[in-house]
Amino acid sequence: MGGMDKIMRGVLRYRNVYRAQVAQEVRHLREHPETFHPEALWITCMDCRLLPSFQTQTRTGDMFVIRNSGNLIPHSMHCGEDLQVHPSCETAALDLCCRVAHINNVIVCGHSDCKAMNALYDIISSGSPPEKDGPLKMYLRRYAEPTLTKFETLIKSPKMQGPIQFDCSPALKPFRAFIDPEGVLNEKDKLSQLNVLQQMENLSSLRFLQDHLKQERVFPHAWWFHLDTGDYHIFDFKEERFIKLTDDNVETVLGLAAKASPTDNDKKGLLP
């Protein structure tokens, strides 16, 4: 059965080695719902080279995860401010996590060599007409349109580094970004980083999250993973650029994100 052999044998290894431990963790959360308060909603790409739980060393109940082609959040202009035009899986997940489950952190994480972003780049570089698009490019033309617009501005900027302005809704402060000021990334990876930042603007456009953002009950974070090096890069809104997360700067980065962490009184049990 081709690749199914590897997957099925992996299931058996899980059963033999990890199943009892995971089942115990789930039972503990069920029996002690007051201890169940996931830290984040992680929105990332569906790329099979990404392993969110492993690469963040998170465990059962630590975070919700949603994956799609290009880690996109629809802008309200595509789904309607009240989601009447086209409610999506991503907006449903944001509603579940932020309004129902009281999650405080939304992390959008892109990555290098993103096949979706490579396809988006091809739309720009090839100039191919929309009628020749397959489903992936049709999807990208619709939901990554704001990213395309920003990238056209980036191309015209000095050394293709920006700064690029992101005009979020009043619920989230506008910010600007320098893309790869060190000059080490190729154009497709620059597009990938730009796309992560565009999701901050898209997120802020959704009306049902406006109060949560204004009242600082939801905090958006822009992350980017370099597949070749295995490093995470986190956007620093003060430095206006992505910085690599290391042992040397983790305390500083945590300090910048400290207000995003709820107090014990804010955390609520999520299981009935």
PDB file of C-alpha atoms in Angstrom, residues 43-259:
ATOM      1  CA  ILE A  43      -2.006  28.953  12.711  1.00  0.00           C
ATOM      2  CA  THR A  44       0.546  27.525  10.325  1.00  0.00           C
ATOM      3  CA  CYS A  45       1.069  25.994   6.906  1.00  0.00           C
ATOM      4  CA  MET A  46       0.081  22.431   6.019  1.00  0.00           C
ATOM      5  CA  ASP A  47       3.635  21.681   4.806  1.00  0.00           C
ATOM      6  CA  CYS A  48       4.604  18.152   5.883  1.00  0.00           C
ATOM      7  CA  ARG A  49       8.046  19.359   6.995  1.00  0.00           C
ATOM      8  CA  LEU A  50       6.469  21.302   9.848  1.00  0.00           C
ATOM      9  CA  LEU A  51       5.794  19.482  13.119  1.00  0.00           C
ATOM     10  CA  PRO A  52       4.257  22.134  15.406  1.00  0.00           C
ATOM     11  CA  SER A  53       3.951  20.076  18.591  1.00  0.00           C
ATOM     12  CA  PHE A  54       7.427  18.576  18.236  1.00  0.00           C
ATOM     13  CA  GLN A  55       9.135  21.808  17.191  1.00  0.00           C
ATOM     14  CA  THR A  56       7.568  23.722  20.086  1.00  0.00           C
ATOM     15  CA  GLN A  57       7.795  20.815  22.547  1.00  0.00           C
ATOM     16  CA  THR A  58       4.162  21.255  23.533  1.00  0.00           C
ATOM     17  CA  ARG A  59       2.051  18.495  25.070  1.00  0.00           C
ATOM     18  CA  THR A  60      -1.537  17.371  25.256  1.00  0.00           C
ATOM     19  CA  GLY A  61      -3.803  20.360  25.882  1.00  0.00           C
ATOM     20  CA  ASP A  62      -1.142  23.039  25.358  1.00  0.00           C
ATOM     21  CA  MET A  63      -2.384  24.648  22.146  1.00  0.00           C
ATOM     22  CA  PHE A  64      -4.929  24.485  19.361  1.00  0.00           C
ATOM     23  CA  VAL A  65      -3.546  24.096  15.825  1.00  0.00           C
ATOM     24  CA  ILE A  66      -5.036  24.986  12.462  1.00  0.00           C
ATOM     25  CA  ARG A  67      -3.201  24.413   9.183  1.00  0.00           C
ATOM     26  CA  ASN A  68      -3.840  25.520   5.617  1.00  0.00           C
ATOM     27  CA  SER A  69      -1.964  26.383   2.433  1.00  0.00           C
ATOM     28  CA  GLY A  70       0.118  29.423   3.340  1.00  0.00           C
ATOM     29  CA  ASN A  71      -1.053  30.044   6.952  1.00  0.00           C
ATOM     30  CA  LEU A  72      -3.719  32.470   5.768  1.00  0.00           C
ATOM     31  CA  ILE A  73      -6.452  34.239   7.723  1.00  0.00           C
ATOM     32  CA  PRO A  74      -9.174  35.661   5.461  1.00  0.00           C
ATOM     33  CA  HIS A  75      -9.474  39.451   5.489  1.00  0.00           C
ATOM     34  CA  SER A  76     -12.975  40.738   6.225  1.00  0.00           C
ATOM     35  CA  MET A  77     -13.202  42.063   2.660  1.00  0.00           C
ATOM     36  CA  HIS A  78     -13.243  38.442   1.511  1.00  0.00           C
ATOM     37  CA  CYS A  79     -15.515  36.892   4.127  1.00  0.00           C
ATOM     38  CA  GLY A  80     -17.566  39.940   5.167  1.00  0.00           C
ATOM     39  CA  GLU A  81     -17.197  41.780   8.458  1.00  0.00           C
ATOM     40  CA  ASP A  82     -20.017  39.684   9.920  1.00  0.00           C
ATOM     41  CA  LEU A  83     -18.893  36.554   8.038  1.00  0.00           C
ATOM     42  CA  GLN A  84     -22.078  36.548   5.998  1.00  0.00           C
ATOM     43  CA  VAL A  85     -20.259  36.421   2.645  1.00  0.00           C
ATOM     44  CA  HIS A  86     -18.046  33.401   3.251  1.00  0.00           C
ATOM     45  CA  PRO A  87     -17.485  32.015   6.761  1.00  0.00           C
ATOM     46  CA  SER A  88     -14.286  29.981   6.780  1.00  0.00           C
ATOM     47  CA  CYS A  89     -12.572  27.275   8.779  1.00  0.00           C
ATOM     48  CA  GLU A  90     -10.051  29.849  10.023  1.00  0.00           C
ATOM     49  CA  THR A  91     -12.644  32.317  11.311  1.00  0.00           C
ATOM     50  CA  ALA A  92     -14.549  29.444  12.931  1.00  0.00           C
ATOM     51  CA  ALA A  93     -11.353  28.373  14.715  1.00  0.00           C
ATOM     52  CA  LEU A  94     -10.693  31.946  15.872  1.00  0.00           C
ATOM     53  CA  ASP A  95     -14.234  32.149  17.233  1.00  0.00           C
ATOM     54  CA  LEU A  96     -13.914  28.815  19.047  1.00  0.00           C
ATOM     55  CA  CYS A  97     -10.533  29.626  20.534  1.00  0.00           C
ATOM     56  CA  CYS A  98     -10.781  33.335  21.315  1.00  0.00           C
ATOM     57  CA  ARG A  99     -14.450  33.830  22.201  1.00  0.00           C
ATOM     58  CA  VAL A 100     -15.518  30.396  23.418  1.00  0.00           C
ATOM     59  CA  ALA A 101     -12.324  28.981  24.912  1.00  0.00           C
ATOM     60  CA  HIS A 102     -10.790  32.338  26.007  1.00  0.00           C
ATOM     61  CA  ILE A 103      -7.406  31.753  24.345  1.00  0.00           C
ATOM     62  CA  ASN A 104      -5.220  34.843  24.692  1.00  0.00           C
ATOM     63  CA  ASN A 105      -2.500  34.245  22.088  1.00  0.00           C
ATOM     64  CA  VAL A 106      -2.874  33.762  18.345  1.00  0.00           C
ATOM     65  CA  ILE A 107       0.413  32.783  16.700  1.00  0.00           C
ATOM     66  CA  VAL A 108       0.668  32.873  12.920  1.00  0.00           C
ATOM     67  CA  CYS A 109       3.762  30.966  11.830  1.00  0.00           C
ATOM     68  CA  GLY A 110       5.071  30.895   8.274  1.00  0.00           C
ATOM     69  CA  HIS A 111       8.218  29.195   7.041  1.00  0.00           C
ATOM     70  CA  SER A 112      10.959  29.160   4.436  1.00  0.00           C
ATOM     71  CA  ASP A 113      10.526  27.375   1.109  1.00  0.00           C
ATOM     72  CA  CYS A 114       6.747  27.537   1.496  1.00  0.00           C
ATOM     73  CA  LYS A 115       5.162  25.866  -1.526  1.00  0.00           C
ATOM     74  CA  ALA A 116       2.070  28.055  -1.247  1.00  0.00           C
ATOM     75  CA  MET A 117       4.199  31.211  -1.165  1.00  0.00           C
ATOM     76  CA  ASN A 118       6.277  29.871  -4.062  1.00  0.00           C
ATOM     77  CA  ALA A 119       3.027  29.515  -6.022  1.00  0.00           C
ATOM     78  CA  LEU A 120       2.028  33.046  -5.024  1.00  0.00           C
ATOM     79  CA  TYR A 121       5.415  34.319  -6.185  1.00  0.00           C
ATOM     80  CA  ASP A 122       4.879  32.512  -9.484  1.00  0.00           C
ATOM     81  CA  ILE A 123       1.628  34.421  -9.972  1.00  0.00           C
ATOM     82  CA  ILE A 124       3.623  37.646  -9.785  1.00  0.00           C
ATOM     83  CA  SER A 125       6.671  36.600 -11.792  1.00  0.00           C
ATOM     84  CA  SER A 126       4.928  34.691 -14.565  1.00  0.00           C
ATOM     85  CA  GLY A 127       2.021  37.047 -15.100  1.00  0.00           C
ATOM     86  CA  SER A 128      -0.134  34.059 -16.019  1.00  0.00           C
ATOM     87  CA  PRO A 129      -3.844  34.869 -16.482  1.00  0.00           C
ATOM     88  CA  PRO A 130      -6.288  33.728 -13.770  1.00  0.00           C
ATOM     89  CA  GLU A 131      -8.187  31.487 -16.186  1.00  0.00           C
ATOM     90  CA  LYS A 132      -5.167  29.154 -16.290  1.00  0.00           C
ATOM     91  CA  ASP A 133      -5.043  28.787 -12.508  1.00  0.00           C
ATOM     92  CA  GLY A 134      -5.624  25.565 -10.657  1.00  0.00           C
ATOM     93  CA  PRO A 135      -7.412  25.505  -7.273  1.00  0.00           C
ATOM     94  CA  LEU A 136      -4.295  26.484  -5.271  1.00  0.00           C
ATOM     95  CA  LYS A 137      -3.607  29.644  -7.254  1.00  0.00           C
ATOM     96  CA  MET A 138      -7.302  30.521  -7.334  1.00  0.00           C
ATOM     97  CA  TYR A 139      -7.305  30.262  -3.526  1.00  0.00           C
ATOM     98  CA  LEU A 140      -4.163  32.377  -3.261  1.00  0.00           C
ATOM     99  CA  ARG A 141      -5.413  35.065  -5.633  1.00  0.00           C
ATOM    100  CA  ARG A 142      -8.455  35.512  -3.424  1.00  0.00           C
ATOM    101  CA  TYR A 143      -7.143  35.215   0.128  1.00  0.00           C
ATOM    102  CA  ALA A 144      -3.535  36.345  -0.378  1.00  0.00           C
ATOM    103  CA  GLU A 145      -4.453  39.409  -2.423  1.00  0.00           C
ATOM    104  CA  PRO A 146      -3.398  41.839   0.366  1.00  0.00           C
ATOM    105  CA  THR A 147      -0.022  40.065   0.550  1.00  0.00           C
ATOM    106  CA  LEU A 148       0.446  40.493  -3.191  1.00  0.00           C
ATOM    107  CA  THR A 149      -0.251  44.210  -2.906  1.00  0.00           C
ATOM    108  CA  LYS A 150       2.297  44.622  -0.105  1.00  0.00           C
ATOM    109  CA  PHE A 151       4.874  42.595  -1.997  1.00  0.00           C
ATOM    110  CA  GLU A 152       4.616  44.890  -5.015  1.00  0.00           C
ATOM    111  CA  THR A 153       5.498  47.742  -2.658  1.00  0.00           C
ATOM    112  CA  LEU A 154       8.381  45.757  -1.176  1.00  0.00           C
ATOM    113  CA  ILE A 155       9.832  45.085  -4.630  1.00  0.00           C
ATOM    114  CA  LYS A 156      10.054  48.832  -5.259  1.00  0.00           C
ATOM    115  CA  SER A 157      11.694  49.622  -1.908  1.00  0.00           C
ATOM    116  CA  PRO A 158      15.480  50.131  -1.456  1.00  0.00           C
ATOM    117  CA  LYS A 159      17.266  46.753  -1.453  1.00  0.00           C
ATOM    118  CA  MET A 160      13.822  45.140  -1.295  1.00  0.00           C
ATOM    119  CA  GLN A 161      13.745  45.602   2.483  1.00  0.00           C
ATOM    120  CA  GLY A 162      10.934  48.083   3.066  1.00  0.00           C
ATOM    121  CA  PRO A 163       9.773  49.491   5.352  1.00  0.00           C
ATOM    122  CA  ILE A 164       6.260  48.232   4.667  1.00  0.00           C
ATOM    123  CA  GLN A 165       3.317  49.801   6.470  1.00  0.00           C
ATOM    124  CA  PHE A 166       0.559  47.628   7.922  1.00  0.00           C
ATOM    125  CA  ASP A 167      -2.578  49.640   8.618  1.00  0.00           C
ATOM    126  CA  CYS A 168      -4.541  47.499  11.014  1.00  0.00           C
ATOM    127  CA  SER A 169      -8.028  48.269  12.266  1.00  0.00           C
ATOM    128  CA  PRO A 170      -8.362  50.590  15.293  1.00  0.00           C
ATOM    129  CA  ALA A 171      -8.388  47.470  17.458  1.00  0.00           C
ATOM    130  CA  LEU A 172      -4.712  46.828  16.659  1.00  0.00           C
ATOM    131  CA  LYS A 173      -2.055  49.513  16.352  1.00  0.00           C
ATOM    132  CA  PRO A 174      -0.597  50.110  12.880  1.00  0.00           C
ATOM    133  CA  PHE A 175       3.001  49.034  12.495  1.00  0.00           C
ATOM    134  CA  ARG A 176       5.710  48.924   9.893  1.00  0.00           C
ATOM    135  CA  ALA A 177       8.270  46.253   9.083  1.00  0.00           C
ATOM    136  CA  PHE A 178      11.696  45.891   7.510  1.00  0.00           C
ATOM    137  CA  ILE A 179      11.899  42.581   5.683  1.00  0.00           C
ATOM    138  CA  ASP A 180      15.265  40.793   5.904  1.00  0.00           C
ATOM    139  CA  PRO A 181      17.437  43.858   6.589  1.00  0.00           C
ATOM    140  CA  GLU A 182      20.434  41.480   6.779  1.00  0.00           C
ATOM    141  CA  GLY A 183      19.890  40.565   3.120  1.00  0.00           C
ATOM    142  CA  VAL A 184      20.165  36.786   3.550  1.00  0.00           C
ATOM    143  CA  LEU A 185      16.793  35.590   2.231  1.00  0.00           C
ATOM    144  CA  ASN A 186      15.688  34.975  -1.324  1.00  0.00           C
ATOM    145  CA  GLU A 187      12.670  36.804  -2.711  1.00  0.00           C
ATOM    146  CA  LYS A 188      10.263  33.928  -2.074  1.00  0.00           C
ATOM    147  CA  ASP A 189      11.206  33.768   1.596  1.00  0.00           C
ATOM    148  CA  LYS A 190      10.863  37.544   1.853  1.00  0.00           C
ATOM    149  CA  LEU A 191       7.342  37.093   0.492  1.00  0.00           C
ATOM    150  CA  SER A 192       6.718  34.399   3.092  1.00  0.00           C
ATOM    151  CA  GLN A 193       7.730  36.701   5.972  1.00  0.00           C
ATOM    152  CA  LEU A 194       5.654  39.522   4.529  1.00  0.00           C
ATOM    153  CA  ASN A 195       2.676  37.188   4.311  1.00  0.00           C
ATOM    154  CA  VAL A 196       2.910  36.318   8.016  1.00  0.00           C
ATOM    155  CA  LEU A 197       2.756  40.004   8.896  1.00  0.00           C
ATOM    156  CA  GLN A 198      -0.202  40.560   6.580  1.00  0.00           C
ATOM    157  CA  GLN A 199      -2.169  38.089   8.692  1.00  0.00           C
ATOM    158  CA  MET A 200      -1.905  40.521  11.618  1.00  0.00           C
ATOM    159  CA  GLU A 201      -3.769  43.057   9.519  1.00  0.00           C
ATOM    160  CA  ASN A 202      -6.260  40.452   8.312  1.00  0.00           C
ATOM    161  CA  LEU A 203      -6.930  39.289  11.864  1.00  0.00           C
ATOM    162  CA  SER A 204      -7.611  42.823  13.029  1.00  0.00           C
ATOM    163  CA  SER A 205     -10.196  43.299  10.277  1.00  0.00           C
ATOM    164  CA  LEU A 206     -12.570  40.664  11.708  1.00  0.00           C
ATOM    165  CA  ARG A 207     -15.384  42.406  13.546  1.00  0.00           C
ATOM    166  CA  PHE A 208     -16.104  39.591  16.003  1.00  0.00           C
ATOM    167  CA  LEU A 209     -12.576  39.965  17.426  1.00  0.00           C
ATOM    168  CA  GLN A 210     -12.552  43.761  17.684  1.00  0.00           C
ATOM    169  CA  ASP A 211     -13.457  43.972  21.373  1.00  0.00           C
ATOM    170  CA  HIS A 212     -11.010  41.210  22.303  1.00  0.00           C
ATOM    171  CA  LEU A 213      -8.178  43.030  20.553  1.00  0.00           C
ATOM    172  CA  LYS A 214      -9.095  46.447  21.963  1.00  0.00           C
ATOM    173  CA  GLN A 215      -9.367  45.103  25.500  1.00  0.00           C
ATOM    174  CA  GLU A 216      -6.113  43.146  25.103  1.00  0.00           C
ATOM    175  CA  ARG A 217      -7.767  39.805  25.656  1.00  0.00           C
ATOM    176  CA  VAL A 218      -6.280  38.512  22.402  1.00  0.00           C
ATOM    177  CA  PHE A 219      -2.684  39.125  21.316  1.00  0.00           C
ATOM    178  CA  PRO A 220      -1.499  38.333  17.769  1.00  0.00           C
ATOM    179  CA  HIS A 221       2.057  37.082  17.238  1.00  0.00           C
ATOM    180  CA  ALA A 222       3.978  36.760  13.950  1.00  0.00           C
ATOM    181  CA  TRP A 223       6.502  33.915  13.797  1.00  0.00           C
ATOM    182  CA  TRP A 224       8.568  32.428  10.978  1.00  0.00           C
ATOM    183  CA  PHE A 225      10.426  29.108  10.858  1.00  0.00           C
ATOM    184  CA  HIS A 226      13.569  28.525   8.811  1.00  0.00           C
ATOM    185  CA  LEU A 227      13.452  24.923   7.636  1.00  0.00           C
ATOM    186  CA  ASP A 228      17.164  24.661   6.798  1.00  0.00           C
ATOM    187  CA  THR A 229      18.426  25.903  10.162  1.00  0.00           C
ATOM    188  CA  GLY A 230      15.538  24.842  12.411  1.00  0.00           C
ATOM    189  CA  ASP A 231      15.369  28.352  13.904  1.00  0.00           C
ATOM    190  CA  TYR A 232      12.247  30.287  14.861  1.00  0.00           C
ATOM    191  CA  HIS A 233      12.165  34.007  14.083  1.00  0.00           C
ATOM    192  CA  ILE A 234       9.720  36.220  15.982  1.00  0.00           C
ATOM    193  CA  PHE A 235       8.591  39.617  14.793  1.00  0.00           C
ATOM    194  CA  ASP A 236       9.606  42.356  17.211  1.00  0.00           C
ATOM    195  CA  PHE A 237       7.137  45.229  16.810  1.00  0.00           C
ATOM    196  CA  LYS A 238       9.570  47.650  18.467  1.00  0.00           C
ATOM    197  CA  GLU A 239      12.562  46.655  16.345  1.00  0.00           C
ATOM    198  CA  GLU A 240      10.239  46.419  13.317  1.00  0.00           C
ATOM    199  CA  ARG A 241      11.815  43.195  12.092  1.00  0.00           C
ATOM    200  CA  PHE A 242      12.028  39.475  12.697  1.00  0.00           C
ATOM    201  CA  ILE A 243      14.600  38.347  15.266  1.00  0.00           C
ATOM    202  CA  LYS A 244      15.880  34.811  15.809  1.00  0.00           C
ATOM    203  CA  LEU A 245      14.782  33.267  19.090  1.00  0.00           C
ATOM    204  CA  THR A 246      17.840  32.085  21.067  1.00  0.00           C
ATOM    205  CA  ASP A 247      18.830  31.182  24.602  1.00  0.00           C
ATOM    206  CA  ASP A 248      20.468  34.604  24.867  1.00  0.00           C
ATOM    207  CA  ASN A 249      17.393  36.663  24.035  1.00  0.00           C
ATOM    208  CA  VAL A 250      14.494  34.476  25.179  1.00  0.00           C
ATOM    209  CA  GLU A 251      13.976  36.415  28.415  1.00  0.00           C
ATOM    210  CA  THR A 252      13.842  39.697  26.505  1.00  0.00           C
ATOM    211  CA  VAL A 253      11.394  38.249  23.979  1.00  0.00           C
ATOM    212  CA  LEU A 254       9.271  36.834  26.788  1.00  0.00           C
ATOM    213  CA  GLY A 255       9.268  40.256  28.403  1.00  0.00           C
ATOM    214  CA  LEU A 256       7.935  41.827  25.229  1.00  0.00           C
ATOM    215  CA  ALA A 257       5.154  39.232  25.148  1.00  0.00           C
ATOM    216  CA  ALA A 258       4.499  39.206  28.883  1.00  0.00           C
ATOM    217  CA  LYS A 259       1.288  41.205  28.652  1.00  0.00           C
TER     218      LYS A 259
END
